[in-house]
Amino acid sequence: MPVKILMVCLGNICRSPLAEGLLASKLPKDNFIVDSAGTGNWHVGKKPDERSIAVAKKNKLDISHQKGRQFQSSDFDTFDYIYVMDNSNYTDVIKLAKNEEQKNKVQLILNELFPGENVDVPDPYYGLQNGFDSVFTMLDKSCEAIAEKLITKHSKSESTSKSPTRGKLYLIPTTLGESDPFDVLPHTVKNTIEWINDYIVENEKTARKFIKSIHPEKVQASLKVSVLNKYTETSEYNRMIQPCLEGKNVGLMSEAGCPGVADPGAIIVKLAHEKNIQVIPLVGPSSILLAMMASGMNGQNFAFNGYLPIDKAEKKTTLKNLEKVSQDKNQSQIFIETPYRNNKMLEDILQALQPNTHLCVAADITLPTEYIKTMRVSDWKKTKIELHNRPAIFIIHKT
């Protein structure tokens, strides 16, 4: 399991991006993960300050791919070491700690050079370029000391361990379509992809494309990808999850959204539990939950029904049954269709259901073309909408 280190400053655009880049360049990538964050949220999603990028580039270090994020209390659970740039950062971070163990993870970075003196790394944001040069020099020396200490400590602990610990299965969400992944995915997804090389996916080509969009520097040749879809033999399942039993972490990815929900990956999750492999779901977009959130229907009681029958008569019967259940149980009914059949699905819904039944259509969720609307069936019959090849969720509820 890689050792994880987090660098923290105020805005995550000047000092901590430099510290992240410097320390990452001094540590073996297979054994250590370095990230950075800011105590404030002003620069979330933005790249580092151009002056930080420039001084890094001058020293043959590329930090231009980094994107700002805010420090979260969950970072105490994710990271083994947290280095802050100044005493103000220290105070802000410590406020979020829940116990002494978490507090003990936090250290002032210059204490590596000047033990116990609590010296600040000055914030160069409002100064000139030479201020960034000075900060780079300070952080370079501190990161050198940190790297030496961490490599010594953790190489010893690894050499004395008797056997590898069992790996974990990470459920890694993806985007719901062509969009900037960092608009909808938290930074933990990038962190996880950074140090996992074994993946179980629906489509290898699109999975590799997604991984590259999240982490462009990751060497594609290092990835070991197993494909899980309707054509996969059941005999292959154990082989896919075998790396976990050998101490390696495995990432399970859906073609769109969260794996394991309306997704073939559920069978791998089930197998992981049977083999006592820890399953870790990461936060990401679920079209089902997002549609339900935006529908205005019963968020306290709803059911997901997957795909309805293709046969027209069977589909009509199923729709009428779902309509009755929604009224009898006060339970909103959710279902989906293959995108190229969406227009026909909407037509069949409007023909089968009662005029006063509410219908929500949620298409292209999280994308620029997003469309979410809830109306009575009678009103939908007066509305024209093109749903062909647009991923969509349908929800019905008769009151």
CSV table of C-alpha atoms in Angstrom, one decimal:
chain,number,residue,atom,x,y,z
A,1,MET,CA,0.0,0.0,0.0
A,2,PRO,CA,1.6,3.3,-1.0
A,3,VAL,CA,2.4,5.9,1.6
A,4,LYS,CA,0.4,9.1,1.1
A,5,ILE,CA,1.7,12.6,1.8
A,6,LEU,CA,-0.3,15.8,1.5
A,7,MET,CA,1.1,19.3,1.2
A,8,VAL,CA,-1.1,22.2,2.4
A,9,CYS,CA,-1.0,26.0,2.0
A,10,LEU,CA,-3.6,28.7,1.9
A,11,GLY,CA,-4.9,28.7,-1.6
A,12,ASN,CA,-3.2,25.6,-3.2
A,13,ILE,CA,-1.7,27.6,-6.1
A,14,CYS,CA,1.7,28.8,-4.9
A,15,ARG,CA,3.6,26.9,-2.2
A,16,SER,CA,1.8,23.5,-1.8
A,17,PRO,CA,1.9,22.8,-5.6
A,18,LEU,CA,5.6,23.3,-5.6
A,19,ALA,CA,6.0,21.1,-2.5
A,20,GLU,CA,3.9,18.4,-4.1
A,21,GLY,CA,5.9,18.4,-7.3
A,22,LEU,CA,9.3,18.5,-5.5
A,23,LEU,CA,8.5,15.7,-3.1
A,24,ALA,CA,6.9,13.5,-5.8
A,25,SER,CA,10.1,13.9,-7.9
A,26,LYS,CA,12.2,12.6,-5.1
A,27,LEU,CA,10.2,9.6,-4.1
A,28,PRO,CA,9.6,6.3,-6.0
A,29,LYS,CA,6.1,6.5,-7.5
A,30,ASP,CA,5.3,2.8,-6.8
A,31,ASN,CA,5.6,3.3,-3.0
A,32,PHE,CA,4.6,6.9,-2.4
A,33,ILE,CA,1.7,9.2,-3.4
A,34,VAL,CA,2.0,13.0,-3.0
A,35,ASP,CA,-0.9,15.5,-3.3
A,36,SER,CA,-1.6,19.0,-2.2
A,37,ALA,CA,-4.6,21.1,-1.0
A,38,GLY,CA,-5.4,24.6,0.3
A,39,THR,CA,-7.2,25.6,3.5
A,40,GLY,CA,-9.3,28.0,1.4
A,41,ASN,CA,-11.6,27.3,-1.5
A,42,TRP,CA,-10.8,30.4,-3.7
A,43,HIS,CA,-8.8,28.4,-6.3
A,44,VAL,CA,-10.5,25.0,-6.5
A,45,GLY,CA,-10.1,23.5,-9.9
A,46,LYS,CA,-7.5,26.1,-11.0
A,47,LYS,CA,-4.0,25.4,-12.0
A,48,PRO,CA,-1.0,26.7,-10.0
A,49,ASP,CA,0.0,30.3,-10.1
A,50,GLU,CA,2.0,31.0,-13.3
A,51,ARG,CA,5.0,32.1,-11.2
A,52,SER,CA,5.0,28.7,-9.4
A,53,ILE,CA,4.8,27.0,-12.8
A,54,ALA,CA,7.6,29.1,-14.1
A,55,VAL,CA,10.1,28.5,-11.2
A,56,ALA,CA,9.3,24.8,-11.3
A,57,LYS,CA,9.9,24.7,-15.1
A,58,LYS,CA,13.1,26.5,-14.7
A,59,ASN,CA,14.2,23.7,-12.4
A,60,LYS,CA,13.0,21.0,-14.8
A,61,LEU,CA,9.8,20.3,-12.9
A,62,ASP,CA,6.4,20.3,-14.4
A,63,ILE,CA,3.5,21.2,-12.1
A,64,SER,CA,1.2,22.7,-14.8
A,65,HIS,CA,-1.2,19.7,-14.7
A,66,GLN,CA,-2.1,20.2,-11.0
A,67,LYS,CA,-5.5,21.5,-10.1
A,68,GLY,CA,-6.4,23.3,-6.8
A,69,ARG,CA,-8.6,21.7,-4.2
A,70,GLN,CA,-9.6,22.4,-0.6
A,71,PHE,CA,-8.4,20.5,2.4
A,72,GLN,CA,-11.2,18.2,3.8
A,73,SER,CA,-11.5,16.5,7.1
A,74,SER,CA,-11.5,13.2,5.2
A,75,ASP,CA,-7.9,13.9,4.2
A,76,PHE,CA,-6.9,12.8,7.7
A,77,ASP,CA,-8.1,9.3,6.9
A,78,THR,CA,-6.6,9.3,3.4
A,79,PHE,CA,-3.1,10.6,4.1
A,80,ASP,CA,-0.3,9.3,6.4
A,81,TYR,CA,1.6,12.6,6.6
A,82,ILE,CA,0.3,16.2,6.2
A,83,TYR,CA,2.9,19.0,5.8
A,84,VAL,CA,1.7,22.6,6.1
A,85,MET,CA,3.5,25.7,4.9
A,86,ASP,CA,3.0,28.0,7.8
A,87,ASN,CA,1.5,28.4,11.3
A,88,SER,CA,-1.8,29.8,10.1
A,89,ASN,CA,-2.2,26.7,7.9
A,90,TYR,CA,-1.4,24.5,10.8
A,91,THR,CA,-4.1,26.1,12.9
A,92,ASP,CA,-6.7,25.8,10.2
A,93,VAL,CA,-5.9,22.1,9.5
A,94,ILE,CA,-5.7,21.1,13.2
A,95,LYS,CA,-9.2,22.6,13.8
A,96,LEU,CA,-10.6,19.8,11.5
A,97,ALA,CA,-8.8,17.0,13.4
A,98,LYS,CA,-11.1,14.6,15.4
A,99,ASN,CA,-8.4,13.1,17.6
A,100,GLU,CA,-4.8,13.2,18.7
A,101,GLU,CA,-3.8,10.6,16.1
A,102,GLN,CA,-5.0,12.9,13.3
A,103,LYS,CA,-3.3,15.9,14.9
A,104,ASN,CA,0.0,14.1,15.1
A,105,LYS,CA,-0.1,13.6,11.3
A,106,VAL,CA,0.3,17.4,10.8
A,107,GLN,CA,3.7,19.0,10.7
A,108,LEU,CA,5.2,22.3,9.6
A,109,ILE,CA,7.3,21.6,6.6
A,110,LEU,CA,10.3,23.8,7.6
A,111,ASN,CA,10.6,21.9,10.9
A,112,GLU,CA,12.4,19.3,8.8
A,113,LEU,CA,15.2,21.8,8.4
A,114,PHE,CA,14.8,23.7,11.7
A,115,PRO,CA,13.4,21.3,14.2
A,116,GLY,CA,11.0,22.8,16.7
A,117,GLU,CA,11.4,26.4,15.5
A,118,ASN,CA,8.1,26.5,13.7
A,119,VAL,CA,9.4,28.7,10.8
A,120,ASP,CA,6.9,29.7,8.1
A,121,VAL,CA,7.3,29.3,4.4
A,122,PRO,CA,6.5,32.8,3.3
A,123,ASP,CA,3.5,33.2,1.0
A,124,PRO,CA,4.9,34.7,-2.3
A,125,TYR,CA,1.5,35.4,-3.9
A,126,TYR,CA,1.6,39.2,-3.5
A,127,GLY,CA,5.3,39.5,-4.2
A,128,LEU,CA,7.6,39.3,-7.2
A,129,GLN,CA,9.1,36.3,-9.1
A,130,ASN,CA,12.2,36.3,-6.8
A,131,GLY,CA,9.9,35.4,-3.9
A,132,PHE,CA,8.9,32.2,-5.7
A,133,ASP,CA,12.6,31.4,-6.3
A,134,SER,CA,13.3,31.7,-2.6
A,135,VAL,CA,10.3,29.6,-1.7
A,136,PHE,CA,11.3,26.9,-4.2
A,137,THR,CA,14.8,26.7,-2.6
A,138,MET,CA,13.3,26.3,0.9
A,139,LEU,CA,10.9,23.6,-0.2
A,140,ASP,CA,13.5,21.8,-2.2
A,141,LYS,CA,15.7,21.4,0.8
A,142,SER,CA,12.8,20.4,3.1
A,143,CYS,CA,11.5,17.9,0.6
A,144,GLU,CA,14.9,16.4,0.2
A,145,ALA,CA,15.0,15.8,4.0
A,146,ILE,CA,11.5,14.4,4.0
A,147,ALA,CA,12.2,12.1,1.1
A,148,GLU,CA,15.3,10.7,2.8
A,149,LYS,CA,13.4,10.1,6.0
A,150,LEU,CA,10.4,8.4,4.3
A,151,ILE,CA,12.4,6.2,2.1
A,152,THR,CA,14.5,5.0,5.0
A,153,LYS,CA,11.6,4.4,7.3
A,154,HIS,CA,9.2,2.7,4.9
A,155,SER,CA,11.8,0.6,3.0
A,156,LYS,CA,12.7,-0.9,6.4
A,157,SER,CA,9.1,-1.6,7.3
A,158,GLU,CA,8.5,-3.2,4.0
A,159,SER,CA,11.6,-5.4,4.2
A,160,THR,CA,10.5,-6.7,7.7
A,161,SER,CA,6.9,-7.5,6.8
A,162,LYS,CA,6.3,-11.2,6.6
A,163,SER,CA,3.8,-11.2,3.7
A,164,PRO,CA,1.9,-8.7,1.6
A,165,THR,CA,-1.4,-7.5,3.0
A,166,ARG,CA,-4.6,-8.2,1.0
A,167,GLY,CA,-5.4,-5.6,-1.6
A,168,LYS,CA,-8.6,-3.7,-1.8
A,169,LEU,CA,-11.2,-3.3,-4.5
A,170,TYR,CA,-11.8,0.4,-5.3
A,171,LEU,CA,-15.1,1.3,-7.0
A,172,ILE,CA,-14.0,4.2,-9.3
A,173,PRO,CA,-16.7,6.4,-10.8
A,174,THR,CA,-16.4,7.9,-14.2
A,175,THR,CA,-18.2,10.7,-16.0
A,176,LEU,CA,-21.6,10.3,-17.5
A,177,GLY,CA,-20.5,11.6,-20.9
A,178,GLU,CA,-18.0,13.8,-22.6
A,179,SER,CA,-17.2,16.4,-20.0
A,180,ASP,CA,-14.3,17.7,-17.9
A,181,PRO,CA,-13.9,14.9,-15.3
A,182,PHE,CA,-12.9,17.4,-12.6
A,183,ASP,CA,-16.2,19.1,-13.0
A,184,VAL,CA,-18.0,16.1,-11.5
A,185,LEU,CA,-15.4,13.9,-9.8
A,186,PRO,CA,-13.6,14.6,-6.5
A,187,HIS,CA,-9.8,14.7,-6.2
A,188,THR,CA,-9.8,11.3,-4.5
A,189,VAL,CA,-10.5,9.7,-7.9
A,190,LYS,CA,-7.3,11.1,-9.3
A,191,ASN,CA,-5.4,10.1,-6.2
A,192,THR,CA,-6.6,6.5,-6.5
A,193,ILE,CA,-6.0,6.2,-10.2
A,194,GLU,CA,-2.5,7.5,-9.6
A,195,TRP,CA,-1.3,4.4,-7.7
A,196,ILE,CA,-3.6,1.6,-9.1
A,197,ASN,CA,-2.4,-0.3,-12.1
A,198,ASP,CA,-4.9,-3.2,-12.1
A,199,TYR,CA,-8.4,-2.5,-13.5
A,200,ILE,CA,-11.6,-4.3,-14.3
A,201,VAL,CA,-13.6,-2.3,-16.9
A,202,GLU,CA,-16.4,-2.7,-19.4
A,203,ASN,CA,-14.5,-1.3,-22.4
A,204,GLU,CA,-10.7,-1.2,-22.4
A,205,LYS,CA,-10.4,1.6,-25.0
A,206,THR,CA,-12.8,4.1,-23.2
A,207,ALA,CA,-11.3,3.1,-19.8
A,208,ARG,CA,-7.8,3.9,-20.9
A,209,LYS,CA,-9.0,7.2,-22.4
A,210,PHE,CA,-10.7,8.1,-19.1
A,211,ILE,CA,-7.6,7.2,-17.0
A,212,LYS,CA,-5.5,9.4,-19.3
A,213,SER,CA,-7.9,12.3,-18.9
A,214,ILE,CA,-7.6,12.0,-15.1
A,215,HIS,CA,-3.9,11.3,-15.0
A,216,PRO,CA,-2.1,12.2,-18.2
A,217,GLU,CA,1.3,11.3,-16.9
A,218,LYS,CA,0.3,7.7,-16.0
A,219,VAL,CA,2.1,5.2,-18.3
A,220,GLN,CA,-0.5,3.3,-20.2
A,221,ALA,CA,1.8,0.3,-20.6
A,222,SER,CA,1.8,-0.2,-16.8
A,223,LEU,CA,-1.9,-0.8,-16.8
A,224,LYS,CA,-3.3,-4.3,-16.5
A,225,VAL,CA,-6.9,-4.2,-17.8
A,226,SER,CA,-9.5,-7.0,-17.6
A,227,VAL,CA,-12.7,-6.6,-19.5
A,228,LEU,CA,-16.0,-7.4,-17.8
A,229,ASN,CA,-19.2,-7.4,-19.9
A,230,LYS,CA,-22.0,-9.6,-21.0
A,231,TYR,CA,-19.6,-11.8,-23.0
A,232,THR,CA,-17.2,-12.5,-20.1
A,233,GLU,CA,-17.1,-16.1,-18.9
A,234,THR,CA,-17.9,-16.6,-15.3
A,235,SER,CA,-14.7,-18.6,-15.0
A,236,GLU,CA,-12.8,-15.3,-15.5
A,237,TYR,CA,-14.2,-13.6,-12.4
A,238,ASN,CA,-11.7,-15.1,-10.0
A,239,ARG,CA,-8.8,-14.3,-12.3
A,240,MET,CA,-9.9,-10.7,-12.4
A,241,ILE,CA,-9.9,-10.3,-8.6
A,242,GLN,CA,-6.8,-12.4,-8.0
A,243,PRO,CA,-4.5,-9.4,-7.7
A,244,CYS,CA,-6.3,-8.4,-4.5
A,245,LEU,CA,-5.4,-11.7,-3.0
A,246,GLU,CA,-1.8,-11.1,-3.9
A,247,GLY,CA,-1.7,-7.7,-2.1
A,248,LYS,CA,-2.5,-5.4,-5.0
A,249,ASN,CA,-5.3,-2.9,-5.1
A,250,VAL,CA,-7.7,-3.2,-8.0
A,251,GLY,CA,-9.9,-0.5,-9.6
A,252,LEU,CA,-13.4,-1.4,-10.8
A,253,MET,CA,-14.8,1.1,-13.3
A,254,SER,CA,-18.2,1.4,-15.0
A,255,GLU,CA,-18.6,2.7,-18.6
A,256,ALA,CA,-20.5,5.6,-17.2
A,257,GLY,CA,-21.1,6.8,-13.6
A,258,CYS,CA,-20.8,4.6,-10.5
A,259,PRO,CA,-19.8,0.9,-10.8
A,260,GLY,CA,-21.9,-1.8,-9.3
A,261,VAL,CA,-25.3,0.0,-9.9
A,262,ALA,CA,-27.1,-1.0,-13.1
A,263,ASP,CA,-23.6,-2.3,-14.1
A,264,PRO,CA,-22.0,-5.7,-14.5
A,265,GLY,CA,-19.4,-4.9,-11.9
A,266,ALA,CA,-21.8,-5.9,-9.2
A,267,ILE,CA,-20.8,-9.5,-9.6
A,268,ILE,CA,-17.2,-8.6,-8.9
A,269,VAL,CA,-18.2,-6.6,-5.8
A,270,LYS,CA,-20.1,-9.7,-4.6
A,271,LEU,CA,-17.1,-11.9,-5.1
A,272,ALA,CA,-14.9,-9.5,-3.2
A,273,HIS,CA,-17.1,-9.7,-0.2
A,274,GLU,CA,-17.1,-13.5,-0.4
A,275,LYS,CA,-13.3,-13.5,-0.4
A,276,ASN,CA,-13.1,-11.0,2.5
A,277,ILE,CA,-11.6,-8.3,0.3
A,278,GLN,CA,-12.4,-4.8,1.4
A,279,VAL,CA,-14.6,-2.8,-1.0
A,280,ILE,CA,-14.1,1.0,-1.1
A,281,PRO,CA,-16.6,3.0,-3.1
A,282,LEU,CA,-15.5,6.4,-4.2
A,283,VAL,CA,-17.8,9.4,-4.6
A,284,GLY,CA,-19.1,10.1,-8.1
A,285,PRO,CA,-22.1,10.8,-10.3
A,286,SER,CA,-25.0,8.4,-10.4
A,287,SER,CA,-27.5,9.2,-13.1
A,288,ILE,CA,-30.2,7.3,-11.1
A,289,LEU,CA,-29.8,9.3,-7.9
A,290,LEU,CA,-29.2,12.6,-9.7
A,291,ALA,CA,-32.4,12.1,-11.7
A,292,MET,CA,-34.3,11.2,-8.5
A,293,MET,CA,-33.0,14.2,-6.7
A,294,ALA,CA,-34.1,16.5,-9.5
A,295,SER,CA,-37.5,14.8,-10.2
A,296,GLY,CA,-39.5,16.2,-7.3
A,297,MET,CA,-40.9,12.7,-6.7
A,298,ASN,CA,-40.8,10.6,-3.6
A,299,GLY,CA,-37.1,10.6,-2.5
A,300,GLN,CA,-38.1,8.6,0.6
A,301,ASN,CA,-39.5,5.6,-1.3
A,302,PHE,CA,-38.4,4.7,-4.8
A,303,ALA,CA,-37.3,1.6,-6.7
A,304,PHE,CA,-35.0,1.0,-9.7
A,305,ASN,CA,-36.3,-1.5,-12.2
A,306,GLY,CA,-33.5,-1.5,-14.8
A,307,TYR,CA,-34.5,-2.2,-18.4
A,308,LEU,CA,-38.2,-3.0,-19.3
A,309,PRO,CA,-39.2,-5.7,-21.7
A,310,ILE,CA,-38.6,-5.0,-25.4
A,311,ASP,CA,-41.8,-6.7,-26.6
A,312,LYS,CA,-44.4,-4.0,-27.0
A,313,ALA,CA,-47.2,-5.9,-25.2
A,314,GLU,CA,-45.0,-7.0,-22.3
A,315,LYS,CA,-43.7,-3.5,-22.0
A,316,LYS,CA,-47.2,-2.0,-21.8
A,317,THR,CA,-48.1,-4.5,-19.1
A,318,THR,CA,-45.0,-3.8,-17.1
A,319,LEU,CA,-45.6,0.0,-17.3
A,320,LYS,CA,-49.1,-0.4,-16.1
A,321,ASN,CA,-48.0,-2.6,-13.2
A,322,LEU,CA,-45.3,-0.1,-12.2
A,323,GLU,CA,-47.9,2.7,-12.3
A,324,LYS,CA,-50.1,0.7,-10.0
A,325,VAL,CA,-47.2,0.0,-7.6
A,326,SER,CA,-46.3,3.7,-7.5
A,327,GLN,CA,-49.8,4.6,-6.4
A,328,ASP,CA,-50.4,1.6,-4.0
A,329,LYS,CA,-47.0,2.0,-2.2
A,330,ASN,CA,-46.4,5.7,-2.8
A,331,GLN,CA,-43.2,4.6,-4.4
A,332,SER,CA,-41.6,6.3,-7.4
A,333,GLN,CA,-40.6,3.9,-10.1
A,334,ILE,CA,-37.3,4.4,-12.0
A,335,PHE,CA,-36.2,2.6,-15.2
A,336,ILE,CA,-33.9,3.0,-18.2
A,337,GLU,CA,-33.7,2.2,-21.9
A,338,THR,CA,-31.0,1.7,-24.4
A,339,PRO,CA,-30.4,5.3,-25.7
A,340,TYR,CA,-31.2,4.6,-29.3
A,341,ARG,CA,-34.7,3.3,-28.2
A,342,ASN,CA,-35.5,6.3,-26.0
A,343,ASN,CA,-37.9,8.0,-28.3
A,344,LYS,CA,-39.9,4.7,-28.7
A,345,MET,CA,-39.8,4.3,-24.9
A,346,LEU,CA,-41.3,7.7,-24.3
A,347,GLU,CA,-44.0,7.0,-26.9
A,348,ASP,CA,-44.9,3.7,-25.2
A,349,ILE,CA,-45.0,5.4,-21.8
A,350,LEU,CA,-47.4,8.1,-23.0
A,351,GLN,CA,-49.6,5.5,-24.6
A,352,ALA,CA,-49.7,3.2,-21.6
A,353,LEU,CA,-50.1,5.5,-18.5
A,354,GLN,CA,-52.9,7.5,-17.1
A,355,PRO,CA,-53.1,11.2,-18.0
A,356,ASN,CA,-52.5,12.3,-14.4
A,357,THR,CA,-49.5,10.1,-13.7
A,358,HIS,CA,-46.3,12.1,-13.3
A,359,LEU,CA,-43.4,11.3,-15.5
A,360,CYS,CA,-39.8,12.6,-15.2
A,361,VAL,CA,-37.4,12.4,-18.1
A,362,ALA,CA,-33.8,13.1,-17.2
A,363,ALA,CA,-31.4,13.1,-20.2
A,364,ASP,CA,-27.7,13.9,-20.5
A,365,ILE,CA,-27.3,14.4,-16.8
A,366,THR,CA,-24.2,16.6,-15.9
A,367,LEU,CA,-23.6,17.4,-19.5
A,368,PRO,CA,-24.0,20.8,-21.2
A,369,THR,CA,-27.1,19.4,-23.0
A,370,GLU,CA,-28.7,18.3,-19.7
A,371,TYR,CA,-32.5,18.1,-19.8
A,372,ILE,CA,-34.6,17.2,-16.7
A,373,LYS,CA,-38.4,17.7,-16.6
A,374,THR,CA,-41.3,16.4,-14.6
A,375,MET,CA,-44.9,16.7,-15.9
A,376,ARG,CA,-48.1,14.8,-16.0
A,377,VAL,CA,-48.5,12.4,-18.9
A,378,SER,CA,-51.2,14.7,-20.4
A,379,ASP,CA,-48.7,17.5,-20.6
A,380,TRP,CA,-46.0,15.4,-22.0
A,381,LYS,CA,-48.3,14.5,-24.9
A,382,LYS,CA,-48.2,18.2,-25.9
A,383,THR,CA,-44.4,18.3,-25.7
A,384,LYS,CA,-41.8,17.4,-28.3
A,385,ILE,CA,-38.3,16.3,-27.2
A,386,GLU,CA,-35.6,14.4,-29.0
A,387,LEU,CA,-34.1,11.7,-26.9
A,388,HIS,CA,-32.4,9.5,-29.5
A,389,ASN,CA,-28.9,8.3,-28.4
A,390,ARG,CA,-29.1,10.5,-25.2
A,391,PRO,CA,-28.6,8.6,-22.0
A,392,ALA,CA,-31.8,9.0,-20.1
A,393,ILE,CA,-33.6,8.1,-16.9
A,394,PHE,CA,-37.4,7.7,-16.7
A,395,ILE,CA,-39.3,8.0,-13.4
A,396,ILE,CA,-43.1,7.6,-13.0
A,397,HIS,CA,-45.4,8.2,-10.0
A,398,LYS,CA,-49.2,8.1,-9.8
A,399,THR,CA,-50.6,9.9,-6.8
